[in-house]
Amino acid sequence: MPASPAARPDAIRRHNLSLVLDHIHRDGALTRAQLTQRLEVSRSTMGALVADLIELGLVDEVVPTGGSGVGRPSHVVGPHASGPYVVAVDIDVTQIITAAVGIGGALLTRHVVPTGPEASSPGQVAGIVAESVDQVSKDTGRNRPPLGIGISLPGTVDRWSGRVAVAPNLDWHDVAFGALLGQLLPSGMRVSVGNDADVAVLAEHRRGGVRDVDDVVFLLGRIGVGAGIISGGRPLRGFDGYAGEIGHNVVDATGPPCHCGKAGCVETYIGEGALLRLAGRPEPPSDDVTAAIFADARRGDAAALAAVRGVSESLGRALASLVNTLNPQRVMLGGYLSELLDIARPEIELALKDYALDAPGRNVQLMHPSFGADSALLGAAELAFAELLADPLTTTGALPA
Ligand SMILES: [Zn+2]
Protein backbone atom coordinates (compact mmCIF):
# COMPACT_ATOMS: atom_id res chain seq x y z
CA MET A 1 0.00 0.00 0.00
CA PRO A 2 1.56 3.33 -0.99
CA ALA A 3 2.18 5.82 1.79
CA SER A 4 -0.19 8.81 1.79
CA PRO A 5 1.49 11.99 0.63
CA ALA A 6 2.02 14.69 3.24
CA ALA A 7 -0.59 17.46 3.17
CA ARG A 8 0.59 20.24 0.88
CA PRO A 9 0.50 23.83 2.09
CA ASP A 10 -2.46 24.45 -0.23
CA ALA A 11 -4.44 21.62 1.38
CA ILE A 12 -3.63 22.94 4.86
CA ARG A 13 -4.77 26.41 3.87
CA ARG A 14 -8.05 25.05 2.48
CA HIS A 15 -8.59 23.03 5.64
CA ASN A 16 -7.89 26.00 7.91
CA LEU A 17 -10.13 28.35 5.90
CA SER A 18 -12.89 25.80 6.27
CA LEU A 19 -12.33 25.63 10.04
CA VAL A 20 -12.34 29.40 10.55
CA LEU A 21 -15.51 29.86 8.49
CA ASP A 22 -17.20 26.98 10.30
CA HIS A 23 -16.43 28.50 13.73
CA ILE A 24 -17.93 31.83 12.60
CA HIS A 25 -20.95 30.11 11.07
CA ARG A 26 -21.62 28.16 14.28
CA ASP A 27 -20.84 30.82 16.87
CA GLY A 28 -21.24 34.16 15.12
CA ALA A 29 -18.67 36.93 15.40
CA LEU A 30 -15.44 35.94 17.16
CA THR A 31 -12.31 37.87 17.93
CA ARG A 32 -9.10 37.04 16.09
CA ALA A 33 -7.67 36.08 19.49
CA GLN A 34 -10.46 33.53 20.03
CA LEU A 35 -9.99 32.08 16.55
CA THR A 36 -6.21 31.88 17.02
CA GLN A 37 -6.72 30.01 20.27
CA ARG A 38 -9.32 27.62 18.83
CA LEU A 39 -7.27 26.64 15.80
CA GLU A 40 -3.97 26.66 17.70
CA VAL A 41 -2.20 28.58 14.96
CA SER A 42 0.06 31.61 15.11
CA ARG A 43 -1.35 35.12 15.02
CA SER A 44 0.20 35.77 11.63
CA THR A 45 -1.34 32.59 10.18
CA MET A 46 -4.73 33.64 11.49
CA GLY A 47 -4.22 37.10 10.04
CA ALA A 48 -3.61 35.57 6.62
CA LEU A 49 -6.62 33.22 6.87
CA VAL A 50 -8.94 36.08 7.86
CA ALA A 51 -7.55 38.20 5.01
CA ASP A 52 -8.36 35.34 2.59
CA LEU A 53 -11.93 35.05 3.86
CA ILE A 54 -12.40 38.82 3.58
CA GLU A 55 -11.07 38.65 0.03
CA LEU A 56 -13.58 35.91 -0.76
CA GLY A 57 -16.38 38.16 0.51
CA LEU A 58 -17.34 35.72 3.25
CA VAL A 59 -16.46 37.63 6.44
CA ASP A 60 -16.06 41.19 7.66
CA GLU A 61 -13.63 42.39 10.25
CA VAL A 62 -14.19 45.32 12.57
CA VAL A 63 -11.73 46.92 14.92
CA PRO A 64 -13.45 47.76 18.17
CA THR A 65 -13.06 51.38 19.13
CA GLY A 66 -12.81 52.89 22.59
CA GLY A 67 -12.37 50.74 25.67
CA SER A 68 -10.07 51.53 28.51
CA GLY A 69 -8.23 48.20 28.62
CA VAL A 70 -4.53 47.74 28.28
CA GLY A 71 -3.20 46.90 24.80
CA ARG A 72 -4.91 46.82 21.43
CA PRO A 73 -8.40 45.28 21.29
CA SER A 74 -8.59 42.13 19.15
CA HIS A 75 -10.28 42.50 15.76
CA VAL A 76 -13.76 41.00 15.59
CA VAL A 77 -14.47 38.68 12.65
CA GLY A 78 -18.10 38.02 11.67
CA PRO A 79 -20.21 37.01 8.68
CA HIS A 80 -20.04 39.50 5.80
CA ALA A 81 -23.07 41.79 5.99
CA SER A 82 -23.95 41.27 2.33
CA GLY A 83 -22.15 37.99 1.72
CA PRO A 84 -23.46 34.77 0.17
CA TYR A 85 -26.69 33.17 1.30
CA VAL A 86 -28.59 29.95 0.74
CA VAL A 87 -32.30 29.31 0.39
CA ALA A 88 -33.83 26.92 2.92
CA VAL A 89 -37.20 25.28 2.35
CA ASP A 90 -39.34 23.54 4.98
CA ILE A 91 -42.02 21.50 3.21
CA ASP A 92 -44.82 20.35 5.46
CA VAL A 93 -48.29 19.00 4.78
CA THR A 94 -50.03 22.28 5.60
CA GLN A 95 -47.48 24.87 4.45
CA ILE A 96 -44.22 25.50 2.65
CA ILE A 97 -41.81 27.94 4.30
CA THR A 98 -38.96 29.33 2.22
CA ALA A 99 -36.24 31.56 3.63
CA ALA A 100 -32.97 33.14 2.59
CA VAL A 101 -30.35 32.37 5.23
CA GLY A 102 -26.94 33.97 5.60
CA ILE A 103 -23.73 32.61 7.09
CA GLY A 104 -24.29 32.26 10.82
CA GLY A 105 -27.92 31.27 10.34
CA ALA A 106 -29.24 34.81 9.89
CA LEU A 107 -32.80 34.64 8.56
CA LEU A 108 -32.82 37.33 5.86
CA THR A 109 -36.23 36.93 4.24
CA ARG A 110 -39.09 34.49 4.63
CA HIS A 111 -42.03 33.46 2.48
CA VAL A 112 -44.89 31.18 3.60
CA VAL A 113 -47.33 29.44 1.24
CA PRO A 114 -50.26 27.54 2.81
CA THR A 115 -50.86 24.21 1.04
CA GLY A 116 -53.02 21.14 1.43
CA PRO A 117 -54.00 17.89 -0.26
CA GLU A 118 -55.10 19.80 -3.38
CA ALA A 119 -51.54 21.04 -4.00
CA SER A 120 -49.33 18.28 -2.68
CA SER A 121 -48.16 16.39 -5.78
CA PRO A 122 -44.37 16.51 -6.33
CA GLY A 123 -44.82 18.67 -9.44
CA GLN A 124 -47.11 21.15 -7.67
CA VAL A 125 -44.82 21.40 -4.65
CA ALA A 126 -41.75 21.86 -6.89
CA GLY A 127 -43.58 24.67 -8.70
CA ILE A 128 -44.41 26.46 -5.44
CA VAL A 129 -40.86 26.03 -4.17
CA ALA A 130 -39.27 27.31 -7.40
CA GLU A 131 -41.43 30.46 -7.30
CA SER A 132 -40.67 30.97 -3.62
CA VAL A 133 -36.92 30.56 -4.17
CA ASP A 134 -37.07 33.29 -6.79
CA GLN A 135 -39.13 35.51 -4.47
CA VAL A 136 -36.94 35.24 -1.35
CA SER A 137 -33.77 35.63 -3.45
CA LYS A 138 -35.07 38.92 -4.84
CA ASP A 139 -36.21 40.01 -1.38
CA THR A 140 -32.66 39.77 -0.02
CA GLY A 141 -31.69 42.73 -2.21
CA ARG A 142 -28.26 41.10 -2.65
CA ASN A 143 -28.48 40.95 -6.41
CA ARG A 144 -26.93 37.51 -6.62
CA PRO A 145 -28.31 33.99 -6.73
CA PRO A 146 -28.21 31.74 -3.66
CA LEU A 147 -25.24 29.40 -3.22
CA GLY A 148 -27.61 26.46 -3.07
CA ILE A 149 -31.02 25.24 -2.00
CA GLY A 150 -31.63 23.01 1.05
CA ILE A 151 -34.92 21.15 1.36
CA SER A 152 -36.50 19.65 4.48
CA LEU A 153 -39.48 17.37 3.88
CA PRO A 154 -41.56 14.87 5.83
CA GLY A 155 -40.32 11.69 4.18
CA THR A 156 -37.50 9.18 4.07
CA VAL A 157 -34.64 10.31 1.87
CA ASP A 158 -32.16 7.89 0.31
CA ARG A 159 -28.77 9.07 1.55
CA TRP A 160 -26.98 7.98 -1.64
CA SER A 161 -29.34 9.14 -4.39
CA GLY A 162 -31.24 11.92 -2.58
CA ARG A 163 -34.54 10.41 -3.81
CA VAL A 164 -37.54 10.57 -1.53
CA ALA A 165 -38.38 6.91 -0.88
CA VAL A 166 -41.72 7.59 0.78
CA ALA A 167 -43.46 10.62 2.25
CA PRO A 168 -46.69 9.05 3.59
CA ASN A 169 -48.55 12.26 4.45
CA LEU A 170 -47.81 13.79 1.04
CA ASP A 171 -48.51 10.44 -0.66
CA TRP A 172 -45.14 10.53 -2.46
CA HIS A 173 -43.37 7.32 -3.44
CA ASP A 174 -39.88 7.16 -4.94
CA VAL A 175 -39.69 10.79 -6.07
CA ALA A 176 -36.48 12.39 -7.37
CA PHE A 177 -37.59 15.71 -5.88
CA GLY A 178 -34.19 17.42 -6.05
CA ALA A 179 -33.94 16.70 -9.79
CA LEU A 180 -37.57 17.73 -10.36
CA LEU A 181 -36.99 21.05 -8.62
CA GLY A 182 -33.64 21.51 -10.35
CA GLN A 183 -35.43 21.55 -13.73
CA LEU A 184 -37.43 24.60 -12.60
CA LEU A 185 -34.46 26.55 -11.24
CA PRO A 186 -31.67 28.38 -13.08
CA SER A 187 -29.24 25.75 -14.36
CA GLY A 188 -26.41 24.72 -12.10
CA MET A 189 -28.17 25.53 -8.84
CA ARG A 190 -27.43 22.84 -6.28
CA VAL A 191 -30.35 21.25 -4.43
CA SER A 192 -29.88 19.10 -1.28
CA VAL A 193 -32.79 17.20 0.23
CA GLY A 194 -33.13 15.85 3.77
CA ASN A 195 -35.70 14.38 6.14
CA ASP A 196 -37.29 17.03 8.39
CA ALA A 197 -36.38 15.48 11.75
CA ASP A 198 -32.85 14.62 10.55
CA VAL A 199 -32.13 18.20 9.50
CA ALA A 200 -33.81 19.64 12.61
CA VAL A 201 -31.45 17.76 14.89
CA LEU A 202 -28.55 18.72 12.63
CA ALA A 203 -29.31 22.44 13.13
CA GLU A 204 -29.76 22.07 16.88
CA HIS A 205 -26.57 20.01 17.22
CA ARG A 206 -24.42 22.28 15.08
CA ARG A 207 -25.66 25.70 16.12
CA GLY A 208 -28.46 25.33 18.67
CA GLY A 209 -29.33 24.15 22.15
CA VAL A 210 -27.58 20.75 22.04
CA ARG A 211 -24.31 21.73 20.39
CA ASP A 212 -22.26 20.18 23.18
CA VAL A 213 -24.45 17.10 23.58
CA ASP A 214 -23.39 13.90 21.81
CA ASP A 215 -26.56 11.84 22.27
CA VAL A 216 -29.73 13.59 21.22
CA VAL A 217 -33.09 12.66 19.78
CA PHE A 218 -35.22 15.32 18.08
CA LEU A 219 -38.78 14.04 17.91
CA LEU A 220 -40.65 16.15 15.37
CA GLY A 221 -44.42 15.86 15.55
CA ARG A 222 -46.59 17.54 12.97
CA ILE A 223 -49.16 15.58 11.01
CA GLY A 224 -46.49 12.89 10.88
CA VAL A 225 -43.96 11.96 13.53
CA GLY A 226 -40.29 11.15 13.03
CA ALA A 227 -37.03 11.22 14.94
CA GLY A 228 -33.69 12.75 14.05
CA ILE A 229 -30.91 11.10 16.00
CA ILE A 230 -27.37 12.12 16.97
CA SER A 231 -25.56 9.19 18.58
CA GLY A 232 -22.01 9.48 19.85
CA GLY A 233 -21.79 12.93 18.27
CA ARG A 234 -22.71 11.70 14.77
CA PRO A 235 -25.99 11.53 12.85
CA LEU A 236 -27.50 8.06 13.05
CA ARG A 237 -28.96 7.46 9.59
CA GLY A 238 -28.84 3.73 8.94
CA PHE A 239 -27.69 2.02 5.74
CA ASP A 240 -30.09 3.78 3.34
CA GLY A 241 -30.65 6.88 5.43
CA TYR A 242 -34.12 5.86 6.61
CA ALA A 243 -33.40 5.49 10.35
CA GLY A 244 -35.62 7.32 12.82
CA GLU A 245 -39.04 6.54 11.35
CA ILE A 246 -40.48 5.71 14.73
CA GLY A 247 -43.81 7.24 13.72
CA HIS A 248 -44.48 4.09 11.72
CA ASN A 249 -43.58 1.54 14.37
CA VAL A 250 -46.76 -0.46 14.83
CA VAL A 251 -47.85 -0.62 18.46
CA ASP A 252 -51.28 -2.17 17.88
CA ALA A 253 -52.14 -3.78 14.53
CA THR A 254 -55.84 -3.32 15.32
CA GLY A 255 -55.35 0.41 15.92
CA PRO A 256 -56.40 3.39 13.77
CA PRO A 257 -55.44 3.37 10.06
CA CYS A 258 -52.23 5.21 9.15
CA HIS A 259 -51.32 7.08 5.95
CA CYS A 260 -48.48 4.62 5.39
CA GLY A 261 -51.04 1.87 4.69
CA LYS A 262 -50.67 0.03 7.99
CA ALA A 263 -52.69 0.46 11.18
CA GLY A 264 -51.85 1.31 14.77
CA CYS A 265 -48.58 3.13 14.02
CA VAL A 266 -47.10 5.36 16.76
CA GLU A 267 -48.07 8.36 14.60
CA THR A 268 -51.76 7.49 14.91
CA TYR A 269 -51.45 7.91 18.69
CA ILE A 270 -49.20 10.97 18.97
CA GLY A 271 -49.51 12.88 15.66
CA GLU A 272 -51.82 15.89 15.34
CA GLY A 273 -54.54 13.65 13.92
CA ALA A 274 -54.60 11.70 17.19
CA LEU A 275 -55.14 14.87 19.23
CA LEU A 276 -58.05 15.85 16.99
CA ARG A 277 -59.58 12.38 17.12
CA LEU A 278 -59.38 12.20 20.92
CA ALA A 279 -60.83 15.72 21.22
CA GLY A 280 -63.75 14.68 19.02
CA ARG A 281 -62.87 17.11 16.24
CA PRO A 282 -62.59 15.13 13.06
CA GLU A 283 -61.59 18.02 10.79
CA PRO A 284 -58.52 17.57 8.63
CA PRO A 285 -55.55 18.55 10.83
CA SER A 286 -54.59 22.20 10.65
CA ASP A 287 -52.55 24.49 12.83
CA ASP A 288 -55.70 26.46 13.74
CA VAL A 289 -57.64 23.43 14.98
CA THR A 290 -54.67 22.20 17.01
CA ALA A 291 -54.19 25.67 18.52
CA ALA A 292 -57.90 25.76 19.42
CA ILE A 293 -57.65 22.44 21.29
CA PHE A 294 -54.59 23.64 23.21
CA ALA A 295 -56.38 26.90 24.06
CA ASP A 296 -59.41 24.95 25.32
CA ALA A 297 -57.16 22.66 27.38
CA ARG A 298 -55.47 25.67 28.98
CA ARG A 299 -58.93 26.97 29.92
CA GLY A 300 -59.75 23.64 31.56
CA ASP A 301 -62.19 22.28 28.95
CA ALA A 302 -62.70 18.62 29.92
CA ALA A 303 -62.73 17.10 26.40
CA ALA A 304 -59.63 19.03 25.30
CA LEU A 305 -57.81 18.15 28.52
CA ALA A 306 -58.67 14.47 28.11
CA ALA A 307 -57.30 14.56 24.56
CA VAL A 308 -54.09 16.26 25.69
CA ARG A 309 -53.64 13.73 28.48
CA GLY A 310 -54.31 10.81 26.14
CA VAL A 311 -51.71 11.96 23.63
CA SER A 312 -49.24 12.75 26.42
CA GLU A 313 -49.50 9.22 27.80
CA SER A 314 -48.85 7.77 24.33
CA LEU A 315 -46.00 10.23 23.78
CA GLY A 316 -44.37 9.23 27.07
CA ARG A 317 -44.61 5.60 26.04
CA ALA A 318 -43.06 6.30 22.62
CA LEU A 319 -40.29 8.27 24.31
CA ALA A 320 -39.67 5.33 26.64
CA SER A 321 -39.00 3.11 23.60
CA LEU A 322 -36.56 5.69 22.23
CA VAL A 323 -34.85 6.03 25.60
CA ASN A 324 -34.55 2.26 26.03
CA THR A 325 -33.18 1.87 22.49
CA LEU A 326 -30.87 4.89 22.17
CA ASN A 327 -30.14 6.14 25.71
CA PRO A 328 -30.11 9.83 24.74
CA GLN A 329 -29.03 12.54 27.15
CA ARG A 330 -31.56 15.03 25.74
CA VAL A 331 -34.79 14.67 23.82
CA MET A 332 -36.07 17.71 21.98
CA LEU A 333 -39.76 17.83 21.19
CA GLY A 334 -40.50 19.85 18.05
CA GLY A 335 -43.53 20.80 16.01
CA TYR A 336 -46.82 20.59 17.86
CA LEU A 337 -45.21 18.31 20.47
CA SER A 338 -43.39 21.39 21.73
CA GLU A 339 -46.65 22.96 22.84
CA LEU A 340 -47.81 19.64 24.22
CA LEU A 341 -44.70 19.69 26.42
CA ASP A 342 -45.67 23.17 27.64
CA ILE A 343 -49.12 22.06 28.72
CA ALA A 344 -48.51 18.51 29.86
CA ARG A 345 -44.87 18.06 30.88
CA PRO A 346 -45.76 16.23 34.13
CA GLU A 347 -48.00 13.71 32.31
CA ILE A 348 -45.39 13.09 29.60
CA GLU A 349 -42.59 12.66 32.14
CA LEU A 350 -44.69 10.35 34.29
CA ALA A 351 -45.48 8.07 31.34
CA LEU A 352 -41.83 8.13 30.27
CA LYS A 353 -40.77 7.14 33.78
CA ASP A 354 -43.42 4.40 33.96
CA TYR A 355 -42.48 2.78 30.66
CA ALA A 356 -38.71 3.29 30.36
CA LEU A 357 -36.28 1.04 32.15
CA ASP A 358 -35.03 2.78 35.25
CA ALA A 359 -31.36 2.94 34.42
CA PRO A 360 -31.30 4.39 30.91
CA GLY A 361 -34.25 6.67 31.58
CA ARG A 362 -32.75 8.28 34.63
CA ASN A 363 -30.81 11.13 33.06
CA VAL A 364 -32.83 12.02 30.01
CA GLN A 365 -34.08 15.59 29.80
CA LEU A 366 -37.01 16.69 27.67
CA MET A 367 -36.57 20.12 26.13
CA HIS A 368 -37.94 22.57 23.60
CA PRO A 369 -36.02 23.23 20.38
CA SER A 370 -33.84 26.30 20.74
CA PHE A 371 -34.89 27.46 17.27
CA GLY A 372 -38.61 27.17 18.06
CA ALA A 373 -40.53 26.18 14.94
CA ASP A 374 -37.51 26.91 12.70
CA SER A 375 -35.23 23.95 13.49
CA ALA A 376 -36.06 22.06 10.29
CA LEU A 377 -35.84 25.24 8.20
CA LEU A 378 -32.42 26.09 9.63
CA GLY A 379 -31.36 22.45 9.20
CA ALA A 380 -32.22 22.72 5.51
CA ALA A 381 -29.92 25.76 5.41
CA GLU A 382 -27.16 23.62 6.96
CA LEU A 383 -27.51 21.15 4.08
CA ALA A 384 -27.12 23.97 1.58
CA PHE A 385 -24.13 25.50 3.40
CA ALA A 386 -22.23 22.21 3.76
CA GLU A 387 -20.23 22.56 0.55
CA LEU A 388 -19.16 26.16 1.21
CA LEU A 389 -18.13 25.36 4.78
CA ALA A 390 -16.15 22.30 3.66
CA ASP A 391 -14.17 24.22 1.03
CA PRO A 392 -14.69 28.00 0.88
CA LEU A 393 -12.08 28.48 -1.84
CA THR A 394 -13.55 26.14 -4.44
CA THR A 395 -17.19 26.93 -3.66
CA THR A 396 -16.74 30.66 -4.14
CA GLY A 397 -14.95 29.98 -7.40
CA ALA A 398 -11.67 31.42 -6.19
CA LEU A 399 -8.50 29.93 -7.58
CA PRO A 400 -5.96 28.70 -5.06
CA ALA A 401 -3.11 31.16 -4.75
ZN1 LIG B 1 -47.75 4.34 9.59
XYZ file of C-alpha atoms and ligand atoms in Angstrom:
402
model
C 0.000 0.000 0.000
C 1.558 3.332 -0.987
C 2.179 5.817 1.793
C -0.191 8.807 1.786
C 1.490 11.992 0.626
C 2.025 14.688 3.243
C -0.588 17.457 3.172
C 0.595 20.241 0.878
C 0.504 23.829 2.090
C -2.463 24.454 -0.228
C -4.439 21.622 1.384
C -3.627 22.942 4.859
C -4.770 26.411 3.869
C -8.049 25.050 2.484
C -8.594 23.033 5.637
C -7.894 26.005 7.907
C -10.130 28.348 5.898
C -12.894 25.803 6.268
C -12.334 25.628 10.040
C -12.344 29.401 10.547
C -15.510 29.863 8.494
C -17.203 26.979 10.305
C -16.433 28.503 13.726
C -17.929 31.826 12.601
C -20.946 30.111 11.073
C -21.624 28.160 14.275
C -20.838 30.815 16.874
C -21.238 34.163 15.124
C -18.673 36.932 15.403
C -15.443 35.936 17.165
C -12.308 37.871 17.933
C -9.104 37.041 16.094
C -7.665 36.081 19.489
C -10.459 33.529 20.031
C -9.991 32.078 16.547
C -6.215 31.883 17.016
C -6.723 30.008 20.267
C -9.320 27.618 18.835
C -7.265 26.642 15.800
C -3.970 26.658 17.703
C -2.204 28.575 14.958
C 0.064 31.609 15.107
C -1.350 35.119 15.020
C 0.203 35.766 11.632
C -1.336 32.587 10.176
C -4.732 33.639 11.493
C -4.223 37.097 10.040
C -3.605 35.566 6.618
C -6.616 33.225 6.869
C -8.941 36.081 7.860
C -7.551 38.195 5.009
C -8.360 35.338 2.592
C -11.932 35.052 3.864
C -12.396 38.823 3.582
C -11.067 38.652 0.029
C -13.583 35.908 -0.763
C -16.376 38.159 0.507
C -17.343 35.723 3.254
C -16.461 37.633 6.441
C -16.059 41.185 7.656
C -13.626 42.395 10.255
C -14.185 45.320 12.567
C -11.729 46.917 14.916
C -13.453 47.762 18.170
C -13.058 51.382 19.133
C -12.810 52.893 22.589
C -12.371 50.745 25.666
C -10.068 51.528 28.512
C -8.235 48.195 28.621
C -4.527 47.743 28.280
C -3.203 46.904 24.805
C -4.912 46.818 21.434
C -8.396 45.281 21.294
C -8.591 42.130 19.153
C -10.283 42.504 15.758
C -13.765 41.000 15.592
C -14.471 38.685 12.653
C -18.095 38.025 11.668
C -20.211 37.008 8.676
C -20.040 39.496 5.803
C -23.070 41.789 5.992
C -23.947 41.266 2.334
C -22.149 37.993 1.720
C -23.459 34.771 0.174
C -26.688 33.169 1.301
C -28.594 29.953 0.738
C -32.303 29.306 0.386
C -33.826 26.919 2.919
C -37.202 25.275 2.355
C -39.336 23.544 4.982
C -42.019 21.499 3.208
C -44.822 20.350 5.462
C -48.294 19.002 4.778
C -50.029 22.282 5.597
C -47.482 24.868 4.453
C -44.217 25.495 2.651
C -41.805 27.940 4.297
C -38.956 29.331 2.222
C -36.240 31.564 3.633
C -32.969 33.136 2.591
C -30.353 32.374 5.232
C -26.941 33.972 5.601
C -23.727 32.611 7.093
C -24.288 32.255 10.824
C -27.919 31.272 10.340
C -29.239 34.809 9.892
C -32.801 34.645 8.555
C -32.821 37.327 5.865
C -36.234 36.930 4.239
C -39.092 34.488 4.635
C -42.030 33.456 2.478
C -44.894 31.181 3.599
C -47.333 29.445 1.243
C -50.260 27.540 2.808
C -50.858 24.214 1.045
C -53.023 21.143 1.425
C -53.997 17.890 -0.257
C -55.105 19.804 -3.379
C -51.540 21.039 -4.002
C -49.332 18.278 -2.679
C -48.156 16.391 -5.780
C -44.373 16.508 -6.330
C -44.820 18.669 -9.436
C -47.112 21.149 -7.673
C -44.821 21.402 -4.652
C -41.754 21.855 -6.887
C -43.575 24.666 -8.700
C -44.413 26.459 -5.442
C -40.856 26.027 -4.170
C -39.274 27.311 -7.401
C -41.427 30.459 -7.295
C -40.673 30.966 -3.618
C -36.920 30.561 -4.174
C -37.068 33.294 -6.788
C -39.132 35.509 -4.469
C -36.936 35.242 -1.355
C -33.772 35.630 -3.447
C -35.066 38.922 -4.844
C -36.212 40.014 -1.378
C -32.658 39.767 -0.015
C -31.691 42.726 -2.212
C -28.264 41.104 -2.652
C -28.481 40.950 -6.411
C -26.925 37.513 -6.617
C -28.315 33.987 -6.733
C -28.212 31.742 -3.665
C -25.239 29.403 -3.217
C -27.610 26.457 -3.068
C -31.023 25.236 -2.000
C -31.629 23.008 1.053
C -34.924 21.153 1.364
C -36.495 19.650 4.476
C -39.478 17.371 3.883
C -41.563 14.866 5.831
C -40.323 11.687 4.178
C -37.500 9.177 4.075
C -34.637 10.313 1.871
C -32.160 7.893 0.312
C -28.773 9.072 1.549
C -26.981 7.982 -1.635
C -29.341 9.140 -4.388
C -31.237 11.915 -2.581
C -34.537 10.411 -3.814
C -37.542 10.571 -1.530
C -38.381 6.910 -0.881
C -41.717 7.586 0.781
C -43.464 10.616 2.252
C -46.686 9.054 3.590
C -48.545 12.257 4.454
C -47.806 13.789 1.041
C -48.512 10.439 -0.664
C -45.142 10.526 -2.457
C -43.368 7.319 -3.437
C -39.881 7.164 -4.945
C -39.686 10.793 -6.067
C -36.475 12.395 -7.373
C -37.593 15.705 -5.877
C -34.188 17.418 -6.055
C -33.937 16.704 -9.793
C -37.566 17.725 -10.360
C -36.987 21.047 -8.617
C -33.636 21.515 -10.347
C -35.430 21.548 -13.734
C -37.432 24.597 -12.601
C -34.458 26.546 -11.237
C -31.673 28.376 -13.078
C -29.240 25.754 -14.363
C -26.407 24.721 -12.104
C -28.175 25.533 -8.838
C -27.429 22.840 -6.283
C -30.350 21.248 -4.431
C -29.881 19.101 -1.282
C -32.791 17.201 0.227
C -33.128 15.848 3.774
C -35.697 14.385 6.142
C -37.290 17.032 8.387
C -36.385 15.482 11.750
C -32.854 14.625 10.548
C -32.132 18.199 9.501
C -33.814 19.644 12.608
C -31.452 17.756 14.887
C -28.551 18.717 12.631
C -29.309 22.439 13.133
C -29.756 22.073 16.880
C -26.572 20.014 17.218
C -24.420 22.284 15.078
C -25.656 25.696 16.125
C -28.458 25.325 18.675
C -29.328 24.154 22.147
C -27.585 20.750 22.035
C -24.306 21.732 20.394
C -22.263 20.176 23.178
C -24.452 17.103 23.577
C -23.393 13.902 21.808
C -26.560 11.838 22.274
C -29.732 13.586 21.220
C -33.091 12.663 19.782
C -35.218 15.319 18.084
C -38.779 14.039 17.905
C -40.652 16.146 15.372
C -44.417 15.864 15.553
C -46.592 17.543 12.975
C -49.160 15.583 11.007
C -46.489 12.893 10.881
C -43.956 11.961 13.529
C -40.285 11.155 13.031
C -37.031 11.218 14.941
C -33.695 12.755 14.055
C -30.907 11.105 16.000
C -27.367 12.119 16.973
C -25.559 9.193 18.581
C -22.005 9.475 19.847
C -21.795 12.932 18.265
C -22.710 11.701 14.775
C -25.988 11.531 12.854
C -27.497 8.056 13.046
C -28.961 7.460 9.592
C -28.835 3.733 8.938
C -27.690 2.024 5.737
C -30.088 3.775 3.344
C -30.647 6.878 5.434
C -34.119 5.859 6.609
C -33.403 5.493 10.351
C -35.622 7.319 12.820
C -39.041 6.541 11.348
C -40.481 5.706 14.730
C -43.811 7.244 13.716
C -44.476 4.086 11.724
C -43.582 1.543 14.372
C -46.764 -0.459 14.825
C -47.852 -0.623 18.456
C -51.284 -2.175 17.877
C -52.140 -3.785 14.532
C -55.837 -3.321 15.322
C -55.353 0.415 15.921
C -56.397 3.394 13.767
C -55.438 3.374 10.064
C -52.227 5.210 9.148
C -51.318 7.083 5.947
C -48.481 4.623 5.395
C -51.040 1.873 4.690
C -50.672 0.029 7.990
C -52.693 0.461 11.175
C -51.854 1.311 14.771
C -48.582 3.133 14.023
C -47.103 5.363 16.760
C -48.073 8.356 14.603
C -51.764 7.490 14.910
C -51.446 7.909 18.689
C -49.201 10.967 18.968
C -49.514 12.875 15.659
C -51.817 15.889 15.338
C -54.541 13.648 13.916
C -54.603 11.699 17.193
C -55.141 14.872 19.227
C -58.052 15.851 16.986
C -59.582 12.380 17.121
C -59.381 12.199 20.921
C -60.826 15.715 21.219
C -63.747 14.680 19.016
C -62.866 17.114 16.237
C -62.594 15.129 13.065
C -61.586 18.024 10.794
C -58.523 17.570 8.632
C -55.553 18.550 10.834
C -54.587 22.203 10.652
C -52.551 24.495 12.828
C -55.696 26.457 13.739
C -57.642 23.434 14.976
C -54.669 22.201 17.013
C -54.193 25.672 18.516
C -57.905 25.764 19.423
C -57.655 22.440 21.292
C -54.593 23.637 23.214
C -56.380 26.902 24.064
C -59.408 24.948 25.322
C -57.164 22.663 27.384
C -55.467 25.667 28.979
C -58.931 26.973 29.918
C -59.746 23.642 31.556
C -62.187 22.284 28.953
C -62.702 18.622 29.917
C -62.726 17.104 26.404
C -59.632 19.025 25.304
C -57.812 18.147 28.521
C -58.665 14.465 28.115
C -57.305 14.555 24.557
C -54.092 16.256 25.687
C -53.642 13.729 28.480
C -54.309 10.805 26.145
C -51.712 11.958 23.625
C -49.245 12.750 26.422
C -49.505 9.222 27.797
C -48.855 7.768 24.327
C -46.002 10.226 23.776
C -44.373 9.231 27.069
C -44.607 5.599 26.037
C -43.057 6.304 22.616
C -40.290 8.274 24.313
C -39.667 5.333 26.636
C -39.001 3.109 23.597
C -36.563 5.688 22.230
C -34.851 6.026 25.597
C -34.549 2.260 26.031
C -33.176 1.871 22.491
C -30.870 4.886 22.167
C -30.139 6.138 25.706
C -30.107 9.826 24.739
C -29.034 12.544 27.146
C -31.560 15.034 25.737
C -34.795 14.674 23.820
C -36.071 17.714 21.976
C -39.764 17.828 21.185
C -40.498 19.848 18.051
C -43.531 20.802 16.010
C -46.823 20.593 17.859
C -45.214 18.307 20.472
C -43.386 21.391 21.728
C -46.651 22.961 22.836
C -47.815 19.644 24.225
C -44.698 19.692 26.419
C -45.672 23.166 27.637
C -49.117 22.065 28.718
C -48.514 18.511 29.861
C -44.874 18.057 30.877
C -45.761 16.225 34.132
C -48.001 13.713 32.306
C -45.394 13.087 29.604
C -42.594 12.662 32.139
C -44.691 10.347 34.285
C -45.484 8.070 31.341
C -41.830 8.129 30.269
C -40.774 7.135 33.775
C -43.417 4.400 33.964
C -42.481 2.782 30.661
C -38.707 3.291 30.357
C -36.284 1.035 32.150
C -35.031 2.780 35.250
C -31.355 2.939 34.424
C -31.299 4.391 30.915
C -34.247 6.672 31.581
C -32.755 8.283 34.626
C -30.813 11.130 33.064
C -32.825 12.019 30.012
C -34.078 15.594 29.798
C -37.008 16.692 27.668
C -36.569 20.117 26.126
C -37.937 22.575 23.602
C -36.017 23.226 20.381
C -33.841 26.305 20.744
C -34.893 27.459 17.269
C -38.612 27.174 18.057
C -40.530 26.185 14.935
C -37.513 26.909 12.697
C -35.232 23.946 13.491
C -36.065 22.059 10.288
C -35.842 25.244 8.202
C -32.416 26.092 9.625
C -31.357 22.455 9.201
C -32.223 22.725 5.514
C -29.916 25.757 5.410
C -27.155 23.621 6.962
C -27.515 21.146 4.077
C -27.123 23.967 1.579
C -24.135 25.500 3.399
C -22.234 22.209 3.757
C -20.231 22.563 0.546
C -19.161 26.162 1.213
C -18.131 25.362 4.780
C -16.153 22.301 3.662
C -14.167 24.217 1.031
C -14.686 28.001 0.880
C -12.081 28.477 -1.845
C -13.549 26.139 -4.438
C -17.185 26.935 -3.661
C -16.738 30.659 -4.135
C -14.954 29.979 -7.402
C -11.667 31.417 -6.187
C -8.497 29.929 -7.579
C -5.959 28.700 -5.060
C -3.107 31.158 -4.752
Zn -47.748 4.341 9.591
